[in-house]
Short mmCIF file of C-alpha atoms and ligand atoms in Angstrom, two decimals:
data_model
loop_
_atom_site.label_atom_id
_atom_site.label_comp_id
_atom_site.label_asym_id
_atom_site.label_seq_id
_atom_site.Cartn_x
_atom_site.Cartn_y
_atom_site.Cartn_z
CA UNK D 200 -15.07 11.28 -15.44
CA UNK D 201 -12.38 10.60 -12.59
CA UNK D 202 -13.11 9.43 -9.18
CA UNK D 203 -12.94 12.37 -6.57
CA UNK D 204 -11.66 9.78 -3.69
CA UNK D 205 -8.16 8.40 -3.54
CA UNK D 206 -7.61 5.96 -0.70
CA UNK D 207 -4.31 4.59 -1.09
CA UNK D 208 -1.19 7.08 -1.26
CA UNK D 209 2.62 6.87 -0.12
CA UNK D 210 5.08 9.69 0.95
CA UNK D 211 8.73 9.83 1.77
CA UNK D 212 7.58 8.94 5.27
CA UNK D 213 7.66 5.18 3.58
CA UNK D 214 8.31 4.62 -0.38
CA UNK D 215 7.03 7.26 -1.84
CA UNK D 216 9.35 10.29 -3.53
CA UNK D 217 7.00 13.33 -2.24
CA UNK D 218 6.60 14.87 1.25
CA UNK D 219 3.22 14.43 2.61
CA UNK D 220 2.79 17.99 2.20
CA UNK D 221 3.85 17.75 -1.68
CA UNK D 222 1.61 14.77 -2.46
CA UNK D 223 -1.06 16.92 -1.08
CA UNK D 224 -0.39 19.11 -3.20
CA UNK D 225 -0.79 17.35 -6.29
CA UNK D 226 -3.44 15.79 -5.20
CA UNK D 227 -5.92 18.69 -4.98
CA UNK D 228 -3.99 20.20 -8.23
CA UNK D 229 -5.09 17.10 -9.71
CA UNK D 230 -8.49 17.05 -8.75
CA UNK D 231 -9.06 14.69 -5.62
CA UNK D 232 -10.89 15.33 -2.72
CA UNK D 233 -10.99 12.68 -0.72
CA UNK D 234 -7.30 11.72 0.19
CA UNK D 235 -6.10 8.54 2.14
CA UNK D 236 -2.16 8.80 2.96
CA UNK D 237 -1.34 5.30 3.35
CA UNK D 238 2.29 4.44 4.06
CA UNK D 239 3.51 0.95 4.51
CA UNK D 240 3.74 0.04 8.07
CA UNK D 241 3.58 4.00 9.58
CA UNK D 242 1.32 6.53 10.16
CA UNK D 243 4.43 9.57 10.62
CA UNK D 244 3.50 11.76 7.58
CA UNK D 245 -0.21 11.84 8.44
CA UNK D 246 0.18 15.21 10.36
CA UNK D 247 1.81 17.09 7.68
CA UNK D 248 -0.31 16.05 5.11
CA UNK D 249 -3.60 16.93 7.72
CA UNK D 250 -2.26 20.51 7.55
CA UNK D 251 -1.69 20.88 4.77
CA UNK D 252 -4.94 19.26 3.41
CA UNK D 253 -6.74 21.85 5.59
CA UNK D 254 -5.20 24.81 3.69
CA UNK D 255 -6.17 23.36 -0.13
CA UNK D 256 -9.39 22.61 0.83
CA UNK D 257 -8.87 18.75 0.38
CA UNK D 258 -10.05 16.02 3.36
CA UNK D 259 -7.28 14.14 4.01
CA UNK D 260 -8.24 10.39 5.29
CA UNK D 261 -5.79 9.44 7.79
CA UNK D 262 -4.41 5.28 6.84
CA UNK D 263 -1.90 2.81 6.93
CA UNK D 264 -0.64 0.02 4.84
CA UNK D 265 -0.33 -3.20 7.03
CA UNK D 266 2.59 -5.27 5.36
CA UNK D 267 0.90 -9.01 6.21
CA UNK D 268 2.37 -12.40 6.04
CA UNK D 269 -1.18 -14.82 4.93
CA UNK D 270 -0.59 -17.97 3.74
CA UNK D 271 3.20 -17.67 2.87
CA UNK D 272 2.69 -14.45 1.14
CA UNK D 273 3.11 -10.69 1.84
CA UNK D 274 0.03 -9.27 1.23
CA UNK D 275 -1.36 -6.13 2.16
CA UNK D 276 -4.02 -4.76 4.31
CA UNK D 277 -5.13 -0.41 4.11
CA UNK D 278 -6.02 0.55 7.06
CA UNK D 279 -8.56 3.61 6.72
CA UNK D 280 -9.48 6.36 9.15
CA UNK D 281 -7.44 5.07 11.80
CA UNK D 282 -6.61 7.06 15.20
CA UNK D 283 -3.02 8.04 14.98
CA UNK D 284 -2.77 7.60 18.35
CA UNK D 285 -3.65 4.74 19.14
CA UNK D 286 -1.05 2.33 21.09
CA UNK D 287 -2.26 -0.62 19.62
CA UNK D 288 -2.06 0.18 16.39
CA UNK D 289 1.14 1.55 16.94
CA UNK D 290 2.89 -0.89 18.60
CA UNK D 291 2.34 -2.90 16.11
CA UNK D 292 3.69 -1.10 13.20
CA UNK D 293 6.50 -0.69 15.60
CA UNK D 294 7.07 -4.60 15.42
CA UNK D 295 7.34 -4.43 11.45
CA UNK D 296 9.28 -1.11 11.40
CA UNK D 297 11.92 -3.02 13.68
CA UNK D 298 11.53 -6.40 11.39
CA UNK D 299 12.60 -3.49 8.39
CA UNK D 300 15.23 -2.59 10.17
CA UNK D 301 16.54 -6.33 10.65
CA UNK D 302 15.33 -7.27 6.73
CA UNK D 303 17.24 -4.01 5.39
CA UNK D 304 20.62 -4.63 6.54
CA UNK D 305 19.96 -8.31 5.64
CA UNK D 306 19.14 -7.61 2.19
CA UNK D 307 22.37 -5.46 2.41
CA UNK D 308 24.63 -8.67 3.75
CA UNK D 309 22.73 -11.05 0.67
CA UNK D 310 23.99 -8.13 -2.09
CA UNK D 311 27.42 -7.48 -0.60
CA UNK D 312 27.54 -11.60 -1.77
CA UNK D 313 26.66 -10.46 -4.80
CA UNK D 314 29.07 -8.25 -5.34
CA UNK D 315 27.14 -4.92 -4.84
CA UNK D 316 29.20 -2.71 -2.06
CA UNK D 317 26.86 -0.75 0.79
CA UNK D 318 23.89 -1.32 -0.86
CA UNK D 319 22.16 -1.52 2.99
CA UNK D 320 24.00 2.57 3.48
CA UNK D 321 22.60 3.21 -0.17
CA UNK D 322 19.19 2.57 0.33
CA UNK D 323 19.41 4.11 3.66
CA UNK D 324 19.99 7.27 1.93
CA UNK D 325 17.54 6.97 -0.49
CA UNK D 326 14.75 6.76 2.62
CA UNK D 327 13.97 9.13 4.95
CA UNK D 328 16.33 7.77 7.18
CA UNK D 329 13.72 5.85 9.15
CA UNK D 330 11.61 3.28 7.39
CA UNK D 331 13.78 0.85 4.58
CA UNK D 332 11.73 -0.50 1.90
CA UNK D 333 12.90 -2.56 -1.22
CA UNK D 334 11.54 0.23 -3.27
CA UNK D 335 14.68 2.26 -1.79
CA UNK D 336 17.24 -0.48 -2.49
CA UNK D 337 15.90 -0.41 -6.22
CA UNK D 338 16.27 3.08 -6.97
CA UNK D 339 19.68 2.96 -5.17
CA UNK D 340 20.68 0.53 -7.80
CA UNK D 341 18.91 2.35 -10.80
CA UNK D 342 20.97 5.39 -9.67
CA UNK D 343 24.33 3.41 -9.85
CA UNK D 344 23.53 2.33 -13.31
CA UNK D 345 23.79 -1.32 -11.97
CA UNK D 346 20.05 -2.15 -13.44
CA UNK D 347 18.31 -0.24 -16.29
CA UNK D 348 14.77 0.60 -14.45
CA UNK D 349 13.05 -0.48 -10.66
CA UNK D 350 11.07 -2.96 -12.28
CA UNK D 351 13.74 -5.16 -13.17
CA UNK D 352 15.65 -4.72 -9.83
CA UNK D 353 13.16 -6.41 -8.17
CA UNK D 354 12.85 -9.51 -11.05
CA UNK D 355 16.41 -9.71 -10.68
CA UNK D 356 17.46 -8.81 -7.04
CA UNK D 357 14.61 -8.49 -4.81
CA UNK D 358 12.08 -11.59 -5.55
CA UNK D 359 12.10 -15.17 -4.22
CA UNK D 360 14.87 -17.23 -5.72
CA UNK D 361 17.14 -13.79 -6.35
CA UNK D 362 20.22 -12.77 -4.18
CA UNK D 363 18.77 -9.98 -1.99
CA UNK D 364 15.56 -11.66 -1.23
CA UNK D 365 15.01 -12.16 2.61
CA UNK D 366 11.57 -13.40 3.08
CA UNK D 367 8.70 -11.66 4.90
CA UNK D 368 7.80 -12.29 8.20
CA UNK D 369 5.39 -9.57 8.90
CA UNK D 370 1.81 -9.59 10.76
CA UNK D 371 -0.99 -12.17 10.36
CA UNK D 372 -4.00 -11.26 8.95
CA UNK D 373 -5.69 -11.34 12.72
CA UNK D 374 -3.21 -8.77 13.88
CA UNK D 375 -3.38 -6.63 11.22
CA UNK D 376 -7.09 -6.40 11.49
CA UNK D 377 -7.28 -6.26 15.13
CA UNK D 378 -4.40 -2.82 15.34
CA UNK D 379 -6.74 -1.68 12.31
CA UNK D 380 -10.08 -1.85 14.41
CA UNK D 381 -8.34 -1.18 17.67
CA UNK D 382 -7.14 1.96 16.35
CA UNK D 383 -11.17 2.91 15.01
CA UNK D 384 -10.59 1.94 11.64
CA UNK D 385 -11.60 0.17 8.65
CA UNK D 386 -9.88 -2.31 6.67
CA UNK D 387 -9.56 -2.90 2.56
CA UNK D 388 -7.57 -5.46 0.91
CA UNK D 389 -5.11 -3.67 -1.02
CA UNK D 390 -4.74 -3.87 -4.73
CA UNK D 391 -5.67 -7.96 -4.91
CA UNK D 392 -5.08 -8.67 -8.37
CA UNK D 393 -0.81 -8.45 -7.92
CA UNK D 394 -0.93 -10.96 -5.93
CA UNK D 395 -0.82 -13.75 -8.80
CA UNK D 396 -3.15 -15.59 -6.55
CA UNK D 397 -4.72 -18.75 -7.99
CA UNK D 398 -9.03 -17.84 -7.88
CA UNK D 399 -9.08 -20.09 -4.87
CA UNK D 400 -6.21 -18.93 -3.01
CA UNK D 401 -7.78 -15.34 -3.18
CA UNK D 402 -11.21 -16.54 -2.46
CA UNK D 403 -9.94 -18.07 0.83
CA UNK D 404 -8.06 -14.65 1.58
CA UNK D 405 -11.18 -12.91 1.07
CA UNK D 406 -13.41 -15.59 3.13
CA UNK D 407 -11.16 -15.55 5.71
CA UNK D 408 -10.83 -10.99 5.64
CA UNK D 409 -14.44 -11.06 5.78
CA UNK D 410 -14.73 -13.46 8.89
CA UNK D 411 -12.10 -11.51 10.62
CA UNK D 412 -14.62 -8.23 10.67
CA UNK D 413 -12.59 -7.02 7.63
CA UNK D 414 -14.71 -4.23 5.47
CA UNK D 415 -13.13 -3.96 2.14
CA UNK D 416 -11.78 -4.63 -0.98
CA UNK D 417 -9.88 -2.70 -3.17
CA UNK D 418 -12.01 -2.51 -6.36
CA UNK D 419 -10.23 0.09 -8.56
CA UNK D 420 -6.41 0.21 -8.17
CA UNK D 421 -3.53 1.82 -10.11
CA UNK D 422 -2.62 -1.69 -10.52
CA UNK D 423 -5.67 -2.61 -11.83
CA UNK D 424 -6.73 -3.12 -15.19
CA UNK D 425 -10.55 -2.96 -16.58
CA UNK D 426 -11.16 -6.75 -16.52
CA UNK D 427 -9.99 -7.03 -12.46
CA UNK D 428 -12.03 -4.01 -11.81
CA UNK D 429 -14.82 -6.17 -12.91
CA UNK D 430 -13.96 -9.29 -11.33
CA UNK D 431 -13.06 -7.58 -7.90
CA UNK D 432 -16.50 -5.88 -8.32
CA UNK D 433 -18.01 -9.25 -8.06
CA UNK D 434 -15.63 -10.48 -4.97
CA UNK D 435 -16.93 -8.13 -3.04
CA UNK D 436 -20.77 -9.24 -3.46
CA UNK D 437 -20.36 -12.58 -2.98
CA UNK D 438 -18.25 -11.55 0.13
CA UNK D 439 -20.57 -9.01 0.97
CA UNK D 440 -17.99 -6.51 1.40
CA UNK D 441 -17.39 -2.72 0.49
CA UNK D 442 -15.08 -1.40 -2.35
CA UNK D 443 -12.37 1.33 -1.88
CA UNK D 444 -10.52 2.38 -4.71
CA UNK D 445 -7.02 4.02 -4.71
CA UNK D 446 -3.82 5.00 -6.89
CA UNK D 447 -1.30 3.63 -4.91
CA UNK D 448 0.90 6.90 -5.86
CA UNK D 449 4.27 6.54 -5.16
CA UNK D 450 5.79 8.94 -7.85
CA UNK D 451 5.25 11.91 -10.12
CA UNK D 452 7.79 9.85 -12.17
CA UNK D 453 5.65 6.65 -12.65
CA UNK D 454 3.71 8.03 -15.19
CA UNK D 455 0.83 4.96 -15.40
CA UNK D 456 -0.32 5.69 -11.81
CA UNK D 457 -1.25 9.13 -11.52
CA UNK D 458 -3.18 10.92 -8.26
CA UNK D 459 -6.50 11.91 -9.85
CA UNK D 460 -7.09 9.58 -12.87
CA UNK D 461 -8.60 6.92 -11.14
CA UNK D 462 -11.67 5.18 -12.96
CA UNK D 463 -15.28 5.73 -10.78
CA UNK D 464 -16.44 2.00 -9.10
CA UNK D 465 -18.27 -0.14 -11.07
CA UNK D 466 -22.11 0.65 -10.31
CA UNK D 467 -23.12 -2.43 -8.64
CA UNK D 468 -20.70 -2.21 -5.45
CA UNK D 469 -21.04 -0.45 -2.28
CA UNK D 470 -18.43 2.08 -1.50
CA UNK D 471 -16.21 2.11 1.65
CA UNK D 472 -17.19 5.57 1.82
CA UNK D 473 -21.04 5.71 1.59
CA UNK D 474 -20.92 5.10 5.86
CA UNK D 475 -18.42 8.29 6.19
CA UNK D 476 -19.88 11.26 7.69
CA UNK D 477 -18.82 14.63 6.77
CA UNK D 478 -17.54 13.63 3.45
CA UNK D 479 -19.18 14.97 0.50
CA UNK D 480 -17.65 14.41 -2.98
CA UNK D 481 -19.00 14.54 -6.80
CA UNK D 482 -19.21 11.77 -9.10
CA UNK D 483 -17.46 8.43 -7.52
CA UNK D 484 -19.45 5.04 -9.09
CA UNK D 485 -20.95 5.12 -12.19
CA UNK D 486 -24.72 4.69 -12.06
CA UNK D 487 -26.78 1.02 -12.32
P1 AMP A 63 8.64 -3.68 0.91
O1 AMP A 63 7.36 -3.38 1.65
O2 AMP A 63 9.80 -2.93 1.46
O3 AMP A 63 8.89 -5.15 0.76
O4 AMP A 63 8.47 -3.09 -0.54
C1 AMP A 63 7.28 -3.30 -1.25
C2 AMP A 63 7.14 -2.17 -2.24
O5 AMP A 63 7.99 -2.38 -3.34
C3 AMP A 63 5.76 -2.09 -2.83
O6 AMP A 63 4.92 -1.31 -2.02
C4 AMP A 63 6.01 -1.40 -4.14
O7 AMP A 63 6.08 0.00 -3.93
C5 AMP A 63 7.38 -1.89 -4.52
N1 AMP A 63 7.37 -3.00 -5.48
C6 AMP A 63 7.05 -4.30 -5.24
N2 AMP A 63 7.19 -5.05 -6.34
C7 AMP A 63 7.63 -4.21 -7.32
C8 AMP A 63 7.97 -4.36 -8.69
N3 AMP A 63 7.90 -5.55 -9.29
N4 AMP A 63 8.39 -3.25 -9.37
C9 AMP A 63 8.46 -2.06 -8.77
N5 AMP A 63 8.15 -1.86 -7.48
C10 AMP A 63 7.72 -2.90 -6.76
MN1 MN A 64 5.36 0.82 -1.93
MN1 MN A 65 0.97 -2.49 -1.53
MN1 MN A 66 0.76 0.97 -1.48
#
């Protein structure tokens, strides 16, 4: 059995290859009915993908993915049922969309040097035209045969120590969290386990989410395997936090994370979603 709920998602309005209205679709063709759209550092496709949602019967959760700069590292913070409205919140993705902007054409200077022409005008064209992620420089370069697959554009090209790395300089933690409440929302750690964090280094992270007022911590992630399912299962007691659980869908053509194939929370955490009114969904934690 599949969880019904998917709270993390991207479109083309960030990284992701479908339209909000397309992911949408697939994502009530696939079974989910609980739906967070959650694109990195904007909250521009969540109208689309609201009416669309309304026609296919699906409830479309309206998020955000807070790029964050904690302790030296990018890490990132879901923001969940946030008010698209609010000026708080937006203003401050405005501040990383315009650090993008500046990091983009950067990352296009740093792989000129490196002998690969217009790679900032590549990746533009790859993105909406709006929001630049690495994710758009690495298909760019998949597409001019330059590397084999995205994965290895980013080992070679896009990581600390490689040519077209600029590093982050996104929001703290504090700021992230305070647009996120400001804006009537609730916040989740996403996907914890990439972050090659040592135990204690994440332990402080989560110590220091919780005494912030943050709610959440990604439990089941696309990026997830069985064994950090477990382990995050336990983080979240001992923090005495919730658990969300999400894809992270960027692609129909990743085929090992796919909208609707998510495994249910382990039984002994509290969902993000047990507080939400109005939603009702099937099977989502598996009993004990
Ligand atoms: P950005 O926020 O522009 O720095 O890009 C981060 C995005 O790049 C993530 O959300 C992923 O979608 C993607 N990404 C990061 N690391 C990798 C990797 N090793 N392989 C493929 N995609 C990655
Ligand atoms: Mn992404
Ligand atoms: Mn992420
Ligand atoms: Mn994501």
């Amino acid at each position: 059995m599949f969880c019904r709920y998917d709270l993390h998602s991207h479109s083309t309005a960030s990284d992701g290859t479908l339209s909000p209205a397309a992911l949408v679709r697939l994502a009530s063709e696939a079974g989910v009915q609980i739906l967070a759209l959650t694109d990195h550092d904007t909250v521009a496709g969540i109208r689309e993908a609201r009416e669309v949602a309304e026609t296919c019967g699906i409830q479309l959760i309206s998020g955000v993915e807070v790029s964050v700069t904690w302790s030296r590292q990018t890490v990132h913070i879901v923001g969940l049922n946030v008010d698209t409205e609010s000026r708080v919140l937006g203003d401050g993705l405005q501040t990383l969309r315009d650090f993008r902007d500046w990091r983009a054409r950067e990352i296009g200077k740093r792989l000129q040097t490196a002998g690969i022409q217009n790679a900032f005008e590549g990746a533009l064209a790859h993105s909406n035209g709006t929001l630049v992620s690495r994710t758009h420089f690495a298909r760019m370069l998949v597409e001019r045969g330059v590397v084999e697959d995205e994965r290895k554009v980013f080992k070679h090209y896009l990581v600390q120590g490689k040519p077209g790395h600029v590093p982050g300089n996104w929001a703290s933690l504090e700021n992230a969290l305070e647009w996120i409440h400001q804006a009537g929302g609730e916040a989740v750690i996403a996907h914890p386990a990439r972050y090659k964090m040592t135990r204690t280094k994440l332990r402080r992270l989560f110590g220091e989410f919780q005494e912030l007022g943050g709610e959440a911590i990604e439990v089941v992630s696309g990026s997830h395997g069985r064994d950090d399912c477990i382990s995050m299962a336990k983080h979240t007691n001992d923090f005495g936090l919730l658990a969300s659980a999400g894809s992270d869908f960027h692609s129909p053509e990743n085929p090992w994370v796919a909208l609707g194939r998510l495994p249910l929370l382990p039984g002994d955490c509290r969902p993000i979603w047990d507080g939400w009114s109005g939603v009702e969904a099937g099977a989502s934690r598996l009993a004990g």
